Amino acid sequence: EERKRTEEKEKEEEEREMACMHDHSCEDHDCSSDWSLYKHIDLSKVSALNEAVPGSAKSVFKAWENRLNSSEGQLVSNEGDPELIVFIPFTSDVKIKGISIVGGADGTSPSKMRAFINRDGIDFSDAQSMQPVQEWDLVENLQGVLEYQTRYSRFQGVGNLTLHFPENFGGDTTQIHYIGLKGEATQLKRDAVANIVYELMPNPSDHK
Amino acid sequence: MVLEATMICIDNSEWMRNGDYSPNRFQAQADAVNLICGAKTQSNPENTVGVLTMAGKGVRVLVTPTSDLGKILACMHGLEIGGEMNLAAGIQVAQLALKHRQNKKQQQRIIVFGGGPVKYDKKILEMIGRKLKKNNVALDVVDFGEEEDAKSEKLEALVAAVNSNDSSHIVHVPPSSNALSDVLISTPIFTGDGEGGSGFAAAAAAAAAGGVSGFDFGVDPNLDPELALALRVSMEEERARQEAAAKKAAEDASKGGEQSTSQDATMTENVAAAPPDAENKSNDLMDDENALLQQALAMSMDDPATTAATRDTDMSEAAADDQDLALALQLSVQDSAKDQSSQTDMSNLLADQSFVSSILASLPGVDPNDPSVKDLLASMQSQSEPEQKNNEDKAPKEDK
């Protein structure tokens, strides 16, 4: 009987997991807490290349519940050019388990995603020539229920993440309404050394 | 105070030998480049500026983006003029130089000086512009020098393709006597995207406004305010005097009262000279007055007609200053118009000692009871020469 119960529990858990992936209605609060890495993003330093409205990249990072709500704007690329690069710096190192993208309708969803970690100032020529840490083929995900898992071992100490969307599904521009990041935040920071004190001789009273 | 890395593209093509900008196009461009470098580095100490040339044998980077102003100024020396400007290659090399800047946090900006003709198509330029926009590079274009039909249009299209959110600008500078750098100071290229600009730009703009041909009187109001003020006051008086002179000249020409005007003029010139003088100049004027009085007398003896023109201005200057004098002048002019023997009229006027002393009393430095002044009047009436010397000797004593 115990075995049956554990089996049932496992099945339930599996179902729940699958539900988490394909049907969000029952496990909202869990999903919401899972996709909480947006809190660790340094929003002021988020930037994007080839965006039609400068500064619109910040609007795609929000809570899971608001992922379909585009009242604060969305990230749209320039007319006739579907490429986009989004640079996401974090306030502390994070470990990324999964990424979710909600695109636009009518072929404006991105079809490919390439990720680079801990690289500053990547532009389009760099992005096209460099090997990404991981690459995904995306599908149209208008409800935001699909999660793209990462090779977790490669996304362990991520100070900043750069996402490159080279193509879309045939639309004139590329629209992104939501980028969700799932994972854990460590408390480690990658700040450059700011205060240096040089000592000729150690003096304990200086360090109290 | 935006943190920026800038690449300046200089045109050193053959078309820059032309002298329609003073002293020649190349020199005007060099001055403008120096000014821009200064402005950028002053607005934010971490800004970097680099320079490349677009013509000559090929596009050549003279200095990569650096915050060292001396290096930038030094590289502008010894540049050779020749060849044809290659706009597309220049912009692309500039973009590459900016891409490899050391501080990735800096915004990227390219400033192009387009002096020679542009051989590229509008389409190609637009494509370059879109690529710049995609990579978030701003572009400023200074359109000067050659004025081909399509050149301005092409450059406008280029800037329009790059422009996102008003960060890119184009300035057309036609040939004129103003220096290229002075024209640029007031443009957004210097003042930044309306952020309130930098102190340098504002100060430079104020300096330029103070006098494009140098400061108004060759004196910087900041350095020497009193001198600048004194010069300005005298300039305004001179202007007023000349305006009145123009009016009076028109009047006098019709009236033809030359003789009397000369005498009146000298007197009033003396009088008028006194009021506007600064305190430390009163002594000099006293001497001048006496000398001029004597001069007037001498001239009235000889031929007043020749001096009529010069005296007209003196008269009008006086008229501007003192209403009584104006009245007196008008009286004298009218008298002379009626009577050709104006000399006697003048003498009559001068003989009217009360009138003369009243005028002299209104002078700040003259005391009618002073013996030398009385002697003067006597000499004027008697028109005797020997007394002139005495008066001149006594003049230095009149320190008041």
PDB file of C-alpha atoms in Angstrom, chain A residues 16-205:
ATOM      1  CA  ARG A  16       1.928  18.486 -11.697  1.00  0.00           C
ATOM      2  CA  GLU A  17       5.246  19.006 -13.370  1.00  0.00           C
ATOM      3  CA  MET A  18       3.762  18.469 -16.771  1.00  0.00           C
ATOM      4  CA  ALA A  19       0.910  20.688 -15.802  1.00  0.00           C
ATOM      5  CA  CYS A  20       3.437  23.229 -14.816  1.00  0.00           C
ATOM      6  CA  MET A  21       4.839  23.025 -18.287  1.00  0.00           C
ATOM      7  CA  HIS A  22       1.683  22.827 -20.303  1.00  0.00           C
ATOM      8  CA  ASP A  23      -1.127  24.063 -18.182  1.00  0.00           C
ATOM      9  CA  HIS A  24      -0.537  26.720 -15.662  1.00  0.00           C
ATOM     10  CA  SER A  25      -4.007  27.027 -14.198  1.00  0.00           C
ATOM     11  CA  CYS A  26      -3.541  24.863 -11.136  1.00  0.00           C
ATOM     12  CA  GLU A  27      -0.008  25.635 -10.099  1.00  0.00           C
ATOM     13  CA  ASP A  28       0.093  29.362 -10.519  1.00  0.00           C
ATOM     14  CA  HIS A  29       1.769  30.275  -7.288  1.00  0.00           C
ATOM     15  CA  ASP A  30       4.488  27.687  -7.728  1.00  0.00           C
ATOM     16  CA  CYS A  31       5.221  28.737 -11.233  1.00  0.00           C
ATOM     17  CA  SER A  32       5.219  32.289 -10.114  1.00  0.00           C
ATOM     18  CA  SER A  33       7.846  31.679  -7.481  1.00  0.00           C
ATOM     19  CA  ASP A  34       9.874  29.610  -9.866  1.00  0.00           C
ATOM     20  CA  TRP A  35      10.117  32.363 -12.418  1.00  0.00           C
ATOM     21  CA  SER A  36      11.395  34.830  -9.920  1.00  0.00           C
ATOM     22  CA  LEU A  37      14.844  35.528 -11.290  1.00  0.00           C
ATOM     23  CA  TYR A  38      13.504  38.773 -12.724  1.00  0.00           C
ATOM     24  CA  LYS A  39      13.933  40.220  -9.252  1.00  0.00           C
ATOM     25  CA  HIS A  40      17.665  39.824  -9.523  1.00  0.00           C
ATOM     26  CA  ILE A  41      17.994  41.650 -12.807  1.00  0.00           C
ATOM     27  CA  ASP A  42      19.714  45.050 -12.718  1.00  0.00           C
ATOM     28  CA  LEU A  43      16.965  46.739 -14.716  1.00  0.00           C
ATOM     29  CA  SER A  44      18.714  50.055 -15.139  1.00  0.00           C
ATOM     30  CA  LYS A  45      21.511  48.420 -17.044  1.00  0.00           C
ATOM     31  CA  VAL A  46      19.357  46.288 -19.300  1.00  0.00           C
ATOM     32  CA  SER A  47      19.930  47.250 -22.919  1.00  0.00           C
ATOM     33  CA  ALA A  48      18.963  46.006 -26.320  1.00  0.00           C
ATOM     34  CA  LEU A  49      20.262  46.491 -29.827  1.00  0.00           C
ATOM     35  CA  ASN A  50      17.997  47.174 -32.788  1.00  0.00           C
ATOM     36  CA  GLU A  51      15.033  48.061 -30.638  1.00  0.00           C
ATOM     37  CA  ALA A  52      12.581  50.454 -32.183  1.00  0.00           C
ATOM     38  CA  VAL A  53      11.955  52.371 -28.977  1.00  0.00           C
ATOM     39  CA  PRO A  54      15.074  52.938 -26.898  1.00  0.00           C
ATOM     40  CA  GLY A  55      14.611  51.641 -23.381  1.00  0.00           C
ATOM     41  CA  SER A  56      11.731  49.319 -24.201  1.00  0.00           C
ATOM     42  CA  ALA A  57      13.781  46.244 -23.338  1.00  0.00           C
ATOM     43  CA  LYS A  58      13.154  46.742 -19.628  1.00  0.00           C
ATOM     44  CA  SER A  59       9.440  46.161 -20.021  1.00  0.00           C
ATOM     45  CA  VAL A  60       9.742  42.460 -20.826  1.00  0.00           C
ATOM     46  CA  PHE A  61      11.029  41.492 -17.385  1.00  0.00           C
ATOM     47  CA  LYS A  62       8.125  41.075 -15.034  1.00  0.00           C
ATOM     48  CA  ALA A  63       6.379  38.610 -12.833  1.00  0.00           C
ATOM     49  CA  TRP A  64       4.987  35.409 -14.258  1.00  0.00           C
ATOM     50  CA  GLU A  65       1.409  36.547 -13.734  1.00  0.00           C
ATOM     51  CA  ASN A  66       1.935  39.583 -15.863  1.00  0.00           C
ATOM     52  CA  ARG A  67       3.612  37.837 -18.694  1.00  0.00           C
ATOM     53  CA  LEU A  68       0.727  38.371 -21.095  1.00  0.00           C
ATOM     54  CA  ASN A  69       0.092  41.896 -19.934  1.00  0.00           C
ATOM     55  CA  SER A  70       1.813  44.271 -22.309  1.00  0.00           C
ATOM     56  CA  SER A  71       0.506  47.508 -20.852  1.00  0.00           C
ATOM     57  CA  GLU A  72       3.981  48.693 -20.026  1.00  0.00           C
ATOM     58  CA  GLY A  73       5.191  48.146 -23.521  1.00  0.00           C
ATOM     59  CA  GLN A  74       6.974  45.448 -25.334  1.00  0.00           C
ATOM     60  CA  LEU A  75      10.256  44.963 -27.109  1.00  0.00           C
ATOM     61  CA  VAL A  76       9.904  45.548 -30.826  1.00  0.00           C
ATOM     62  CA  SER A  77      12.706  45.517 -33.330  1.00  0.00           C
ATOM     63  CA  ASN A  78      13.160  48.093 -36.058  1.00  0.00           C
ATOM     64  CA  GLU A  79      11.058  47.875 -39.208  1.00  0.00           C
ATOM     65  CA  GLY A  80      12.290  45.371 -41.711  1.00  0.00           C
ATOM     66  CA  ASP A  81      14.945  43.960 -39.408  1.00  0.00           C
ATOM     67  CA  PRO A  82      14.007  41.044 -37.179  1.00  0.00           C
ATOM     68  CA  GLU A  83      17.307  40.731 -35.305  1.00  0.00           C
ATOM     69  CA  LEU A  84      17.420  41.582 -31.650  1.00  0.00           C
ATOM     70  CA  ILE A  85      20.043  41.432 -28.949  1.00  0.00           C
ATOM     71  CA  VAL A  86      19.063  41.782 -25.298  1.00  0.00           C
ATOM     72  CA  PHE A  87      21.716  42.329 -22.636  1.00  0.00           C
ATOM     73  CA  ILE A  88      20.648  41.308 -19.124  1.00  0.00           C
ATOM     74  CA  PRO A  89      22.948  42.075 -16.192  1.00  0.00           C
ATOM     75  CA  PHE A  90      22.153  40.634 -12.774  1.00  0.00           C
ATOM     76  CA  THR A  91      22.698  42.117  -9.352  1.00  0.00           C
ATOM     77  CA  SER A  92      24.390  38.952  -8.206  1.00  0.00           C
ATOM     78  CA  ASP A  93      25.468  35.748  -9.854  1.00  0.00           C
ATOM     79  CA  VAL A  94      22.583  33.482 -10.753  1.00  0.00           C
ATOM     80  CA  LYS A  95      22.089  29.918 -11.909  1.00  0.00           C
ATOM     81  CA  ILE A  96      19.651  29.676 -14.766  1.00  0.00           C
ATOM     82  CA  LYS A  97      17.531  26.576 -15.144  1.00  0.00           C
ATOM     83  CA  GLY A  98      15.119  27.648 -17.832  1.00  0.00           C
ATOM     84  CA  ILE A  99      14.061  30.471 -20.105  1.00  0.00           C
ATOM     85  CA  SER A 100      10.580  31.316 -21.330  1.00  0.00           C
ATOM     86  CA  ILE A 101       9.789  33.684 -24.185  1.00  0.00           C
ATOM     87  CA  VAL A 102       6.413  35.135 -25.096  1.00  0.00           C
ATOM     88  CA  GLY A 103       6.509  36.535 -28.607  1.00  0.00           C
ATOM     89  CA  GLY A 104       4.102  38.442 -30.759  1.00  0.00           C
ATOM     90  CA  ALA A 105       1.469  37.166 -33.153  1.00  0.00           C
ATOM     91  CA  ASP A 106       1.524  37.041 -36.953  1.00  0.00           C
ATOM     92  CA  GLY A 107       5.004  35.715 -37.322  1.00  0.00           C
ATOM     93  CA  THR A 108       6.646  38.284 -35.124  1.00  0.00           C
ATOM     94  CA  SER A 109       7.735  35.730 -32.584  1.00  0.00           C
ATOM     95  CA  PRO A 110      11.421  34.926 -32.626  1.00  0.00           C
ATOM     96  CA  SER A 111      12.283  31.532 -34.045  1.00  0.00           C
ATOM     97  CA  LYS A 112      15.792  31.121 -32.716  1.00  0.00           C
ATOM     98  CA  MET A 113      17.593  32.074 -29.567  1.00  0.00           C
ATOM     99  CA  ARG A 114      21.293  32.105 -28.836  1.00  0.00           C
ATOM    100  CA  ALA A 115      22.671  32.782 -25.396  1.00  0.00           C
ATOM    101  CA  PHE A 116      26.015  34.139 -24.267  1.00  0.00           C
ATOM    102  CA  ILE A 117      27.031  34.573 -20.678  1.00  0.00           C
ATOM    103  CA  ASN A 118      29.347  37.027 -18.938  1.00  0.00           C
ATOM    104  CA  ARG A 119      30.260  38.981 -22.080  1.00  0.00           C
ATOM    105  CA  ASP A 120      30.013  42.753 -22.260  1.00  0.00           C
ATOM    106  CA  GLY A 121      29.157  44.775 -25.308  1.00  0.00           C
ATOM    107  CA  ILE A 122      28.203  42.084 -27.791  1.00  0.00           C
ATOM    108  CA  ASP A 123      26.936  43.571 -31.013  1.00  0.00           C
ATOM    109  CA  PHE A 124      25.493  41.934 -34.083  1.00  0.00           C
ATOM    110  CA  SER A 125      28.749  41.117 -35.805  1.00  0.00           C
ATOM    111  CA  ASP A 126      30.101  39.578 -32.609  1.00  0.00           C
ATOM    112  CA  ALA A 127      26.926  37.634 -32.022  1.00  0.00           C
ATOM    113  CA  GLN A 128      26.927  36.202 -35.499  1.00  0.00           C
ATOM    114  CA  SER A 129      30.532  35.105 -35.412  1.00  0.00           C
ATOM    115  CA  MET A 130      30.774  33.821 -31.834  1.00  0.00           C
ATOM    116  CA  GLN A 131      29.749  30.369 -30.649  1.00  0.00           C
ATOM    117  CA  PRO A 132      26.873  30.699 -28.198  1.00  0.00           C
ATOM    118  CA  VAL A 133      26.838  28.883 -24.891  1.00  0.00           C
ATOM    119  CA  GLN A 134      23.537  27.359 -25.971  1.00  0.00           C
ATOM    120  CA  GLU A 135      21.181  27.689 -28.868  1.00  0.00           C
ATOM    121  CA  TRP A 136      17.473  26.900 -29.103  1.00  0.00           C
ATOM    122  CA  ASP A 137      14.889  26.676 -31.842  1.00  0.00           C
ATOM    123  CA  LEU A 138      11.797  28.373 -30.542  1.00  0.00           C
ATOM    124  CA  VAL A 139       8.143  27.784 -31.324  1.00  0.00           C
ATOM    125  CA  GLU A 140       5.391  30.296 -31.190  1.00  0.00           C
ATOM    126  CA  ASN A 141       4.482  30.554 -27.555  1.00  0.00           C
ATOM    127  CA  LEU A 142       1.793  33.124 -27.226  1.00  0.00           C
ATOM    128  CA  GLN A 143       0.526  31.931 -23.847  1.00  0.00           C
ATOM    129  CA  GLY A 144       3.908  31.654 -22.280  1.00  0.00           C
ATOM    130  CA  VAL A 145       3.563  28.076 -21.153  1.00  0.00           C
ATOM    131  CA  LEU A 146       6.655  26.720 -22.777  1.00  0.00           C
ATOM    132  CA  GLU A 147       9.953  26.585 -20.986  1.00  0.00           C
ATOM    133  CA  TYR A 148      13.280  26.052 -22.656  1.00  0.00           C
ATOM    134  CA  GLN A 149      15.656  24.252 -20.368  1.00  0.00           C
ATOM    135  CA  THR A 150      19.292  25.129 -20.189  1.00  0.00           C
ATOM    136  CA  ARG A 151      22.325  22.953 -19.871  1.00  0.00           C
ATOM    137  CA  TYR A 152      22.455  23.785 -16.227  1.00  0.00           C
ATOM    138  CA  SER A 153      26.136  23.056 -15.787  1.00  0.00           C
ATOM    139  CA  ARG A 154      26.995  25.821 -18.203  1.00  0.00           C
ATOM    140  CA  PHE A 155      24.765  28.379 -16.539  1.00  0.00           C
ATOM    141  CA  GLN A 156      26.126  28.194 -13.045  1.00  0.00           C
ATOM    142  CA  GLY A 157      27.731  31.540 -12.307  1.00  0.00           C
ATOM    143  CA  VAL A 158      25.988  33.991 -14.594  1.00  0.00           C
ATOM    144  CA  GLY A 159      26.768  37.648 -14.002  1.00  0.00           C
ATOM    145  CA  ASN A 160      25.095  38.809 -17.174  1.00  0.00           C
ATOM    146  CA  LEU A 161      23.218  37.120 -19.970  1.00  0.00           C
ATOM    147  CA  THR A 162      23.028  38.158 -23.600  1.00  0.00           C
ATOM    148  CA  LEU A 163      20.233  36.774 -25.756  1.00  0.00           C
ATOM    149  CA  HIS A 164      20.452  37.030 -29.516  1.00  0.00           C
ATOM    150  CA  PHE A 165      17.328  36.451 -31.627  1.00  0.00           C
ATOM    151  CA  PRO A 166      18.513  36.233 -35.227  1.00  0.00           C
ATOM    152  CA  GLU A 167      15.266  35.301 -36.967  1.00  0.00           C
ATOM    153  CA  ASN A 168      11.535  35.250 -36.581  1.00  0.00           C
ATOM    154  CA  PHE A 169       8.580  33.505 -38.142  1.00  0.00           C
ATOM    155  CA  GLY A 170       8.381  35.737 -41.158  1.00  0.00           C
ATOM    156  CA  GLY A 171       7.070  38.962 -39.684  1.00  0.00           C
ATOM    157  CA  ASP A 172       8.385  42.381 -40.605  1.00  0.00           C
ATOM    158  CA  THR A 173       9.572  43.010 -37.076  1.00  0.00           C
ATOM    159  CA  THR A 174      10.159  40.865 -34.030  1.00  0.00           C
ATOM    160  CA  GLN A 175       8.070  41.411 -30.931  1.00  0.00           C
ATOM    161  CA  ILE A 176       8.810  40.069 -27.495  1.00  0.00           C
ATOM    162  CA  HIS A 177       6.325  40.550 -24.708  1.00  0.00           C
ATOM    163  CA  TYR A 178       7.994  38.613 -21.917  1.00  0.00           C
ATOM    164  CA  ILE A 179      11.272  36.982 -21.071  1.00  0.00           C
ATOM    165  CA  GLY A 180      11.109  34.711 -18.038  1.00  0.00           C
ATOM    166  CA  LEU A 181      14.123  33.288 -16.270  1.00  0.00           C
ATOM    167  CA  LYS A 182      13.958  30.359 -13.921  1.00  0.00           C
ATOM    168  CA  GLY A 183      16.670  29.444 -11.520  1.00  0.00           C
ATOM    169  CA  GLU A 184      18.410  30.335  -8.323  1.00  0.00           C
ATOM    170  CA  ALA A 185      20.233  33.379  -7.166  1.00  0.00           C
ATOM    171  CA  THR A 186      23.425  33.068  -5.209  1.00  0.00           C
ATOM    172  CA  GLN A 187      24.620  35.949  -3.142  1.00  0.00           C
ATOM    173  CA  LEU A 188      27.913  36.238  -4.925  1.00  0.00           C
ATOM    174  CA  LYS A 189      28.653  39.480  -6.660  1.00  0.00           C
ATOM    175  CA  ARG A 190      30.979  40.239  -9.479  1.00  0.00           C
ATOM    176  CA  ASP A 191      31.767  43.831  -8.606  1.00  0.00           C
ATOM    177  CA  ALA A 192      35.190  45.156  -9.407  1.00  0.00           C
ATOM    178  CA  VAL A 193      37.283  45.948  -6.370  1.00  0.00           C
ATOM    179  CA  ALA A 194      36.205  49.396  -5.323  1.00  0.00           C
ATOM    180  CA  ASN A 195      38.108  50.269  -2.190  1.00  0.00           C
ATOM    181  CA  ILE A 196      41.707  49.358  -1.821  1.00  0.00           C
ATOM    182  CA  VAL A 197      43.709  50.159   1.273  1.00  0.00           C
ATOM    183  CA  TYR A 198      47.460  49.765   1.062  1.00  0.00           C
ATOM    184  CA  GLU A 199      49.301  48.920   4.221  1.00  0.00           C
ATOM    185  CA  LEU A 200      52.998  48.953   4.900  1.00  0.00           C
ATOM    186  CA  MET A 201      52.517  47.089   8.142  1.00  0.00           C
ATOM    187  CA  PRO A 202      49.418  45.381   9.414  1.00  0.00           C
ATOM    188  CA  ASN A 203      47.716  47.397  12.076  1.00  0.00           C
ATOM    189  CA  PRO A 204      44.827  45.674  13.819  1.00  0.00           C
ATOM    190  CA  SER A 205      43.266  48.915  14.944  1.00  0.00           C
TER     191      SER A 205
END
